[in-house]
mmCIF file of C-alpha atoms in Angstrom:
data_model
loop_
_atom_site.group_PDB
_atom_site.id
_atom_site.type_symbol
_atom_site.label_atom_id
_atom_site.label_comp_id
_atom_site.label_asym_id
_atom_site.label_seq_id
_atom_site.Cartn_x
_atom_site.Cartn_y
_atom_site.Cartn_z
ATOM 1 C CA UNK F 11 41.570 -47.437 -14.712
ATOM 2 C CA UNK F 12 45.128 -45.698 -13.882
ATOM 3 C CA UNK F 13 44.719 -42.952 -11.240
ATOM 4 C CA UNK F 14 44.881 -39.956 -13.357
ATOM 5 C CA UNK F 15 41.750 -41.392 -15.550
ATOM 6 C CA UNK F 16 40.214 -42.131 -11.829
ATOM 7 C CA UNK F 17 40.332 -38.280 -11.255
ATOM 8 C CA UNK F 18 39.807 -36.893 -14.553
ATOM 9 C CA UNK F 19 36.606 -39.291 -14.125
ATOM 10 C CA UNK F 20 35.893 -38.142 -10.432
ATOM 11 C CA UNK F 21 36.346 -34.237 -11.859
ATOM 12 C CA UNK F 22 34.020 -35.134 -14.817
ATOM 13 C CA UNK F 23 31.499 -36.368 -12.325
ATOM 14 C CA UNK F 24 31.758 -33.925 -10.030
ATOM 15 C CA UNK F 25 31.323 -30.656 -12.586
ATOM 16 C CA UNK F 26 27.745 -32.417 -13.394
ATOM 17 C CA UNK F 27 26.990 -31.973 -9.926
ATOM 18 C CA UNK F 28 28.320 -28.795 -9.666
ATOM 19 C CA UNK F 29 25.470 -26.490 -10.092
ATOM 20 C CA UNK F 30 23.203 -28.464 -7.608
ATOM 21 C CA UNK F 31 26.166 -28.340 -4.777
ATOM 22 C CA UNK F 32 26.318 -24.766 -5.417
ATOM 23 C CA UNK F 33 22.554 -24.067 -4.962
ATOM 24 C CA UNK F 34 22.764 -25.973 -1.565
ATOM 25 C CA UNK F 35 25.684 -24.050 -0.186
ATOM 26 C CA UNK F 36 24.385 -20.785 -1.268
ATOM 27 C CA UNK F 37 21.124 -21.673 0.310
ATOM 28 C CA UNK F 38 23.281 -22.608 3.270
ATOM 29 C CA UNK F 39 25.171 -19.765 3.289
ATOM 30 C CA UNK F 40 23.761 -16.744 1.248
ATOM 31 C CA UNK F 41 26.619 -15.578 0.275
ATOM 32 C CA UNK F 42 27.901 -16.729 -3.580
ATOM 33 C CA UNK F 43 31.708 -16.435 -2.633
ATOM 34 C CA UNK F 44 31.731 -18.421 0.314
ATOM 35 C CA UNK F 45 29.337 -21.009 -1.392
ATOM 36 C CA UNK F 46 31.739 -21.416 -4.316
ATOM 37 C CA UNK F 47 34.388 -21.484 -1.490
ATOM 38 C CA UNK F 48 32.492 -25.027 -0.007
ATOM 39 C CA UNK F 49 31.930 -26.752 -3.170
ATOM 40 C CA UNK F 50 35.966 -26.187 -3.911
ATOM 41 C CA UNK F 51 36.286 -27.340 -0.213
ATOM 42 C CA UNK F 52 34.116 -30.441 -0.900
ATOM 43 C CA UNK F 53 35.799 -31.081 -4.156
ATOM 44 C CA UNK F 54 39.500 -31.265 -1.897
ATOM 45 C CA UNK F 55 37.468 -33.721 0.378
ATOM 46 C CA UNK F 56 35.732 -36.034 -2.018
ATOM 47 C CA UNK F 57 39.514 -36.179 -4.276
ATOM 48 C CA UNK F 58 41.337 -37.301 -1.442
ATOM 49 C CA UNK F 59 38.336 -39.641 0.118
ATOM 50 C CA UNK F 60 37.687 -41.001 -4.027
ATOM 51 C CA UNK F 61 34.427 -42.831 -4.177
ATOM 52 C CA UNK F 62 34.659 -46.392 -3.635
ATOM 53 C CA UNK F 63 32.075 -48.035 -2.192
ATOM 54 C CA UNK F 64 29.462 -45.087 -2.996
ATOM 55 C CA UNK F 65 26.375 -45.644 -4.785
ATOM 56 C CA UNK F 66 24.626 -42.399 -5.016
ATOM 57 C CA UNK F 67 26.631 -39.971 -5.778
ATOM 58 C CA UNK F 68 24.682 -37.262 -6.126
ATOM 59 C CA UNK F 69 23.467 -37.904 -2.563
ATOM 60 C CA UNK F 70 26.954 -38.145 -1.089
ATOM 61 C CA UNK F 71 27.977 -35.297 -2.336
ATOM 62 C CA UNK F 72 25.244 -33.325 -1.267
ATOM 63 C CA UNK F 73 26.090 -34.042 2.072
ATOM 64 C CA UNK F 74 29.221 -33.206 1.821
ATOM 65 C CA UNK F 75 28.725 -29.858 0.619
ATOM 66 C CA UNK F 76 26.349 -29.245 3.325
ATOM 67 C CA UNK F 77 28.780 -30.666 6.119
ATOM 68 C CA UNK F 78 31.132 -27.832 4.898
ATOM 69 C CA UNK F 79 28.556 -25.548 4.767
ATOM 70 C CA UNK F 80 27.487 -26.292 8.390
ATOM 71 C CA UNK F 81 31.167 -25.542 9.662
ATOM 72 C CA UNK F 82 31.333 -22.396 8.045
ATOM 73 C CA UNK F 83 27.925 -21.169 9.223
ATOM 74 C CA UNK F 84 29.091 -22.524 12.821
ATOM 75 C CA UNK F 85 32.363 -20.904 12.650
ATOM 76 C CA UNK F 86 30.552 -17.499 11.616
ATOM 77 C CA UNK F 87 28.386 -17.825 14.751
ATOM 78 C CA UNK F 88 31.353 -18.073 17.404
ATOM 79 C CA UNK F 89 33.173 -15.030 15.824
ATOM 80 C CA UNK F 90 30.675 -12.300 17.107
ATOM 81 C CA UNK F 91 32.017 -9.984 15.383
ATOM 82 C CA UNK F 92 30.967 -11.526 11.862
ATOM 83 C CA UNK F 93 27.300 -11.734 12.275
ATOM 84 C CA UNK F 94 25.243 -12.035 9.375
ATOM 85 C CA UNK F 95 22.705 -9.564 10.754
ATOM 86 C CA UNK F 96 24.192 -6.670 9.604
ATOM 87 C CA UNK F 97 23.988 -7.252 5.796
ATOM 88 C CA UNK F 98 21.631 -9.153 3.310
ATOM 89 C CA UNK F 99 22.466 -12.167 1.859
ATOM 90 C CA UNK F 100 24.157 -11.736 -1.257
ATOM 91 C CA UNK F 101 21.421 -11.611 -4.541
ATOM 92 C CA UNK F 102 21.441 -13.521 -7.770
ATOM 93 C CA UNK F 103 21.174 -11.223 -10.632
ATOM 94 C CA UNK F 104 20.144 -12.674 -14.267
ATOM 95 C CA UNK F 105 18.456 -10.723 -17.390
ATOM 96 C CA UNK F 106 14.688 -10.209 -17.951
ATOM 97 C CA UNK F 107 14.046 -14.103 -19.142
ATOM 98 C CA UNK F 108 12.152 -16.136 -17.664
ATOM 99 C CA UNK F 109 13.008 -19.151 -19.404
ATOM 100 C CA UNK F 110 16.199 -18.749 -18.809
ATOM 101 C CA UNK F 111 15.254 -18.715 -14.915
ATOM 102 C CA UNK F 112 13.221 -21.219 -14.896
ATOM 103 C CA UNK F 113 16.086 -23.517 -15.519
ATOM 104 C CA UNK F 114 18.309 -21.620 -12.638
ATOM 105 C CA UNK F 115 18.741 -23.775 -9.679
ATOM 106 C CA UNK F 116 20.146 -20.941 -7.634
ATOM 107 C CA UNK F 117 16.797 -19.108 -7.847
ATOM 108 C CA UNK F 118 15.355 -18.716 -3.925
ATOM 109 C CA UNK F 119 14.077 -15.325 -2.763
ATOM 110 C CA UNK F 120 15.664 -12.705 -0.875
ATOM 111 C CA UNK F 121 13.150 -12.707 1.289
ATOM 112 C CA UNK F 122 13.438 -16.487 1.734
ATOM 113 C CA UNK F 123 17.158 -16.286 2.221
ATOM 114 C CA UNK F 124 17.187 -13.555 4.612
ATOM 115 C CA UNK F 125 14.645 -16.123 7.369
ATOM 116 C CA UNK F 126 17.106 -18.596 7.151
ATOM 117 C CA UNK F 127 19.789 -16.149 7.802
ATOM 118 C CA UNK F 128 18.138 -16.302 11.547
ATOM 119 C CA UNK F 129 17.410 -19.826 11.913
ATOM 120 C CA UNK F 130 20.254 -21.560 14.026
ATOM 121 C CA UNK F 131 22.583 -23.857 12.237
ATOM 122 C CA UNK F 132 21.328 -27.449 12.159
ATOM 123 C CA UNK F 133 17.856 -25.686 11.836
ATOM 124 C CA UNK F 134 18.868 -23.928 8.499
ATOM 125 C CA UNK F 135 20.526 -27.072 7.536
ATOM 126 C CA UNK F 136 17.959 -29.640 8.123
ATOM 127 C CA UNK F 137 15.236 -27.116 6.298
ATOM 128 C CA UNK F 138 17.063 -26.422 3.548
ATOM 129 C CA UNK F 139 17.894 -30.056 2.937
ATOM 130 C CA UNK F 140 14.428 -31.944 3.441
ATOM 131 C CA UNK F 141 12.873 -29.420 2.543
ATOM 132 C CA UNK F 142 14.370 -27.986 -0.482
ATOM 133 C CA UNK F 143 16.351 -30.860 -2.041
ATOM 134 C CA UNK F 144 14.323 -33.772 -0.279
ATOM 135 C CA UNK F 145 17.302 -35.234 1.501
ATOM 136 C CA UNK F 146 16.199 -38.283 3.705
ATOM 137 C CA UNK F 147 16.765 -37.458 7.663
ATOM 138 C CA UNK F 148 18.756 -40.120 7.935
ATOM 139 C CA UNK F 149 21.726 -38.764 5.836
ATOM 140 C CA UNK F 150 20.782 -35.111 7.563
ATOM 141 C CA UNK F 151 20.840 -36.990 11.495
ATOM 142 C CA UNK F 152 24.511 -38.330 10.219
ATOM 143 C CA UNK F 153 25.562 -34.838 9.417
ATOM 144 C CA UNK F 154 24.291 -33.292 12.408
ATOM 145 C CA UNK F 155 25.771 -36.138 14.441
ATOM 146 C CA UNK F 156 21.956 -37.100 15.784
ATOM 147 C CA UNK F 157 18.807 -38.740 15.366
ATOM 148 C CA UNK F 158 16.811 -39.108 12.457
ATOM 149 C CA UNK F 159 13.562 -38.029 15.169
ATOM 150 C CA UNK F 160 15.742 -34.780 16.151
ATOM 151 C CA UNK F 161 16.743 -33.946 12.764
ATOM 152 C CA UNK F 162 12.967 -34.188 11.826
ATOM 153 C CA UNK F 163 12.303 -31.632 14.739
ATOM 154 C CA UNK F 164 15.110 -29.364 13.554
ATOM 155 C CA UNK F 165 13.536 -28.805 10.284
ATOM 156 C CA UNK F 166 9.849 -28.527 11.459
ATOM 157 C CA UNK F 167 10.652 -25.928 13.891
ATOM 158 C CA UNK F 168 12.618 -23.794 10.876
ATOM 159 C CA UNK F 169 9.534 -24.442 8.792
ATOM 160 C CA UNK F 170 7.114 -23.432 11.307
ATOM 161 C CA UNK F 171 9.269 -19.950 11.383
ATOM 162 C CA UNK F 172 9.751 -20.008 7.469
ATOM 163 C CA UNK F 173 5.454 -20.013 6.835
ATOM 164 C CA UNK F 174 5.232 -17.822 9.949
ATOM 165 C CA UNK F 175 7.195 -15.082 8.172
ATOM 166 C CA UNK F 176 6.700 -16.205 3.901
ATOM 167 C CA UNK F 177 3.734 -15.277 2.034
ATOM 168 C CA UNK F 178 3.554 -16.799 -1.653
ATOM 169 C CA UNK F 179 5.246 -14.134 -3.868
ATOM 170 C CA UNK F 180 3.355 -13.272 -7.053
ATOM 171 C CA UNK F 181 4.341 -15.725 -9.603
ATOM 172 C CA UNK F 182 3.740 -13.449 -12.624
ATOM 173 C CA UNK F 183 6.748 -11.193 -13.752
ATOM 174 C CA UNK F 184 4.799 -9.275 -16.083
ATOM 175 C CA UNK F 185 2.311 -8.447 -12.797
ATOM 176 C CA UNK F 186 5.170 -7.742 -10.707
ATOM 177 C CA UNK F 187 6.634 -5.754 -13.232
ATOM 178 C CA UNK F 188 4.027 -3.653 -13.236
ATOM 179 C CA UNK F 189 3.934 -3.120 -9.860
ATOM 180 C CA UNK F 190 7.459 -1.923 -9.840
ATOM 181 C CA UNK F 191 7.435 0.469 -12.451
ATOM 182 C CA UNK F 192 4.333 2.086 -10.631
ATOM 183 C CA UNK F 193 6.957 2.016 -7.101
ATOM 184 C CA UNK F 194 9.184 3.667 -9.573
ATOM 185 C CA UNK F 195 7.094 6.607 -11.263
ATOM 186 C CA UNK F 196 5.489 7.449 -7.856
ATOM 187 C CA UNK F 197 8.807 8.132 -5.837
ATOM 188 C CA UNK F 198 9.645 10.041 -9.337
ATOM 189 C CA UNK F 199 6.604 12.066 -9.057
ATOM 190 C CA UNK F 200 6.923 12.837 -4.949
ATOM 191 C CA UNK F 201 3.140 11.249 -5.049
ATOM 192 C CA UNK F 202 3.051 9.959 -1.256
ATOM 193 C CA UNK F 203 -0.825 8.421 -2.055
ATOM 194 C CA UNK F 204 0.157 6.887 -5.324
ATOM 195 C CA UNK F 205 3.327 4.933 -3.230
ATOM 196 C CA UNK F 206 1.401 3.819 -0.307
ATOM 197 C CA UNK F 207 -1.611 2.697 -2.673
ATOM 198 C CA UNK F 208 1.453 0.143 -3.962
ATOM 199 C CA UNK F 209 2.848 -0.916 -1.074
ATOM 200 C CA UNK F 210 1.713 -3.654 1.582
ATOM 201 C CA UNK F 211 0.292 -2.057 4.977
ATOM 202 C CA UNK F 212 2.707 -4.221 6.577
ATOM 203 C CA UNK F 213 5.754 -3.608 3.796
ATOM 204 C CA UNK F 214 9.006 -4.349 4.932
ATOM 205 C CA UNK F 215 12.244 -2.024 3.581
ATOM 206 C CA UNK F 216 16.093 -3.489 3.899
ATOM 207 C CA UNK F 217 18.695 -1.055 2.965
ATOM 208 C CA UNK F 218 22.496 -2.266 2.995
ATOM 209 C CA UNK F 219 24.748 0.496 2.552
ATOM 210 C CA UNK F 220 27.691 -1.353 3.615
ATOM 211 C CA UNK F 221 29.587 -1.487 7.157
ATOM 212 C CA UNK F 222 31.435 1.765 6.829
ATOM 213 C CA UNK F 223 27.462 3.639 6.707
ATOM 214 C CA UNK F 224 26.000 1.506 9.493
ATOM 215 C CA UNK F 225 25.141 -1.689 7.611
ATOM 216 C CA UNK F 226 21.206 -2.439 7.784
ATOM 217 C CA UNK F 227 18.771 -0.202 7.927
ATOM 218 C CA UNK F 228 15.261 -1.364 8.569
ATOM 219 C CA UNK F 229 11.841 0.372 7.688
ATOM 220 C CA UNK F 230 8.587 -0.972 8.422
ATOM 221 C CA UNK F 231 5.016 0.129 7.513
ATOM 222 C CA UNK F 232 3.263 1.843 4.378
ATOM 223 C CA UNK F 233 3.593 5.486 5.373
ATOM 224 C CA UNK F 234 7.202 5.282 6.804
ATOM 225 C CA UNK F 235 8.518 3.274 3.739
ATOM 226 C CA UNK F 236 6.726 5.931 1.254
ATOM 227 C CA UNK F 237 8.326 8.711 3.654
ATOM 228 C CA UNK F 238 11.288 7.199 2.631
ATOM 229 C CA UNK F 239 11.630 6.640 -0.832
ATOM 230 C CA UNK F 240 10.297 10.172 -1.304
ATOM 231 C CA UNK F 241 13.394 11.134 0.710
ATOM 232 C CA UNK F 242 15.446 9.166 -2.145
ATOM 233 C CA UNK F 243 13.276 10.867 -4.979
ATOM 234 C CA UNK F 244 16.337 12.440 -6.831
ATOM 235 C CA UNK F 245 17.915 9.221 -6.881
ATOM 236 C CA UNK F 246 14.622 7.612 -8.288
ATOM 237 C CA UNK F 247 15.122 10.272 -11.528
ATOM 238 C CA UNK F 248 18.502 8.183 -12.427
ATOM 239 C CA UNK F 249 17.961 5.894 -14.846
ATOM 240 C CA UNK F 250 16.961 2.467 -13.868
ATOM 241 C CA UNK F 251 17.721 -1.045 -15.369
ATOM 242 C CA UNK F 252 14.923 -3.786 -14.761
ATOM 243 C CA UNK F 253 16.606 -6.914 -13.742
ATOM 244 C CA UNK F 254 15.621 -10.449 -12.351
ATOM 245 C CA UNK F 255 16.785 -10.263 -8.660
ATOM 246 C CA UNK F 256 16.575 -14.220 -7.308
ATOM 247 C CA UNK F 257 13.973 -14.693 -9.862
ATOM 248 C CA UNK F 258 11.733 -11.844 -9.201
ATOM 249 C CA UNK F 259 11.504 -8.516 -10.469
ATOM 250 C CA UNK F 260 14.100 -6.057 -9.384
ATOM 251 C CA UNK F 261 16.159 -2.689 -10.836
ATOM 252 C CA UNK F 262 19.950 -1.363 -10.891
ATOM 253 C CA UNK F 263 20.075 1.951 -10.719
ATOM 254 C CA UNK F 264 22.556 3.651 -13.049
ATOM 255 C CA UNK F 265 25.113 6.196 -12.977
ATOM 256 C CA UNK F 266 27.475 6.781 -16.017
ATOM 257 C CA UNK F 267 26.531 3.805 -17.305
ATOM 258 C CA UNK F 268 28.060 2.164 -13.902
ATOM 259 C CA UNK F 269 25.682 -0.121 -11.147
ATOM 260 C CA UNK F 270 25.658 1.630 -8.299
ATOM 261 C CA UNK F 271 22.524 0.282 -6.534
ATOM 262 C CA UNK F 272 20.021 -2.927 -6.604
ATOM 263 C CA UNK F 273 16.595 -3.165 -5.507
ATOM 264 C CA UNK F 274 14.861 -6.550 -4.890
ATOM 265 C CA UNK F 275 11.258 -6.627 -4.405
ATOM 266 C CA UNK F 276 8.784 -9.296 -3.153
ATOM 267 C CA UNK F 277 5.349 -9.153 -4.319
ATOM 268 C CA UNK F 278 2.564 -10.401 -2.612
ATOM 269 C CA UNK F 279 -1.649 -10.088 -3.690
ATOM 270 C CA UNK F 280 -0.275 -7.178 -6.124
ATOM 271 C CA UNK F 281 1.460 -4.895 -3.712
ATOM 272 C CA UNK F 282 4.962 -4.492 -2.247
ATOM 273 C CA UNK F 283 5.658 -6.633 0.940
ATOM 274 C CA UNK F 284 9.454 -6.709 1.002
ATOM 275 C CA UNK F 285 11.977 -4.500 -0.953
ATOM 276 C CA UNK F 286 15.411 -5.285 -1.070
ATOM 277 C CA UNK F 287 18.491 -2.721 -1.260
ATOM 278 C CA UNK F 288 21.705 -2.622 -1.827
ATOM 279 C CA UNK F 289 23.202 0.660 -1.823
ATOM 280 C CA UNK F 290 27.063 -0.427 -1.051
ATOM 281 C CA UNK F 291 28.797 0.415 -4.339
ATOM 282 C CA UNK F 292 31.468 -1.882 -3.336
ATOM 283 C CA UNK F 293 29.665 -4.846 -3.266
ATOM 284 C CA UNK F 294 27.675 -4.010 -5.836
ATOM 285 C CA UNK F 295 31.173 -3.752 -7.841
ATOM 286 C CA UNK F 296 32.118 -6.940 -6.466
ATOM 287 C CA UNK F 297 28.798 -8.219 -8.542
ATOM 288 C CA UNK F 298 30.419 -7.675 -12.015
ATOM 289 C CA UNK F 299 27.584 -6.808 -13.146
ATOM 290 C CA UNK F 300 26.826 -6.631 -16.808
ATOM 291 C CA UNK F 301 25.019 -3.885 -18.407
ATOM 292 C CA UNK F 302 23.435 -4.031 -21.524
#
């Protein structure tokens, strides 16, 4: 085989792979950009390295992916001043079908994605390979440059934090969905019963509105969470699109026909335990979203 068929061969391979290295880095990372940014990084690596001598591909690849990923995320931590606690991780937004999402490898929770935000590197990495994409430790001790024992002890002390902080989110859409739209018409009516009767004792509200407004807000607890969508009650009156936000039910709210906000929302024994905002119009620009 000359060497352009060896790379048109090693790109053919590596696009069938694609969509799996993707859902690693973004799980890695959770942000979309910089995930696309590793698997073009690992693609550089793995054209200049070729692949003699490697008999599961899909295995080395995955690791190289997350090697990349594990730089980035290290690289974010030493520049203070680009902490990921100031923002949510970036959502996945897809159209009402749940067949369609069934099949999407990229669906994981915000509310999953925003634990591993605080989970230290080789923690995040060593969860979110064993236990997500069932990557032996030995291949995760190699990345991490330790062994096999530790990495094991990396990702049971993320999991321990993941289950300390995850319930199981209603699997039903059409239940969630219903749960939403009530959310929705009681901040439209002002009724301050009718929201808390929705929402978890112990619900959890993230707003992002950016940098430039003070980046993430947090509200916690029924009554202060009702407090404040009622505060937001005009903007509940603009008209909302229902959307799939990482596989569970979400809305953008509209103006002229333009995205201007998203709200995620995790579901848990029918009421509202997490909900999800993004209220930069920036980055919610930066989406493309499609309206329709």
């Amino acid at each position: 085989m000359g060497p352009m068929n060896e790379n048109e061969f090693l790109a053919e391979r590596f696009e069938e792979h694609r969509t799996h290295l993707r859902a690693v880095a973004y799980r890695m990372l959770g942000s979309l950009t910089e995930a696309d940014d590793a698997v073009q990084d690992a693609w550089l690596r793995v054209s200049r390295a070729g692949t003699e001598g490697v008999e599961n591909l899909g295995g080395w690849l995955t690791t190289i992916v997350a090697r990349v990923a594990l730089n980035m995320l290290q690289s974010r931590k030493s520049r203070r001043e680009e902490t990921y606690d100031d923002h949510l991780p970036d959502p996945i937004i897809s159209n009402e079908d749940p067949e369609n999402e069934a099949m999407l490898v990229d669906s994981v929770g915000l509310a999953m994605l925003v634990v591993l935000e605080a989970l230290a590197p080789g923690e995040r990495l060593a969860f979110v390979l064993h236990d997500m994409f069932a990557v032996p430790f030995a291949d995760i001790a190699s990345i991490l440059d330790t062994t096999p024992a530790a990495a094991r002890q990396l990702a049971s002390r993320a999991r321990r934090r993941v289950q300390g902080t995850t319930a199981p989110p209603e699997a039903d859409l059409t239940r969630q969905r219903e749960v939403v739209d009530a959310f929705l018409a009681a901040s439209r009516d002002g009724d301050f019963e009718a929201l808390v009767s929705v929402l978890d004792p112990d619900v959890v509200l993230r707003a992002d509105a950016g940098a430039a407004m003070g980046g993430l807000q947090l509200v916690r607890g029924a009554a202060a969470v009702a407090n404040r969508a009622l505060t937001f009650a005009r903007a509940a009156q603009r008209p909302h699109q229902p959307v799939l936000v990482n596989g569970s039910a979400g809305l953008i709210t509209l103006s002229d026909g333009q995205a201007i906000g998203i709200m995620g929302f995790t579901i848990v024994d029918g009421r509202i335990r997490e909900i999800d905002i993004f209220a930069d119009p920036e980055r919610v620009r930066q989406l493309n979203l499609t309206i329709g």
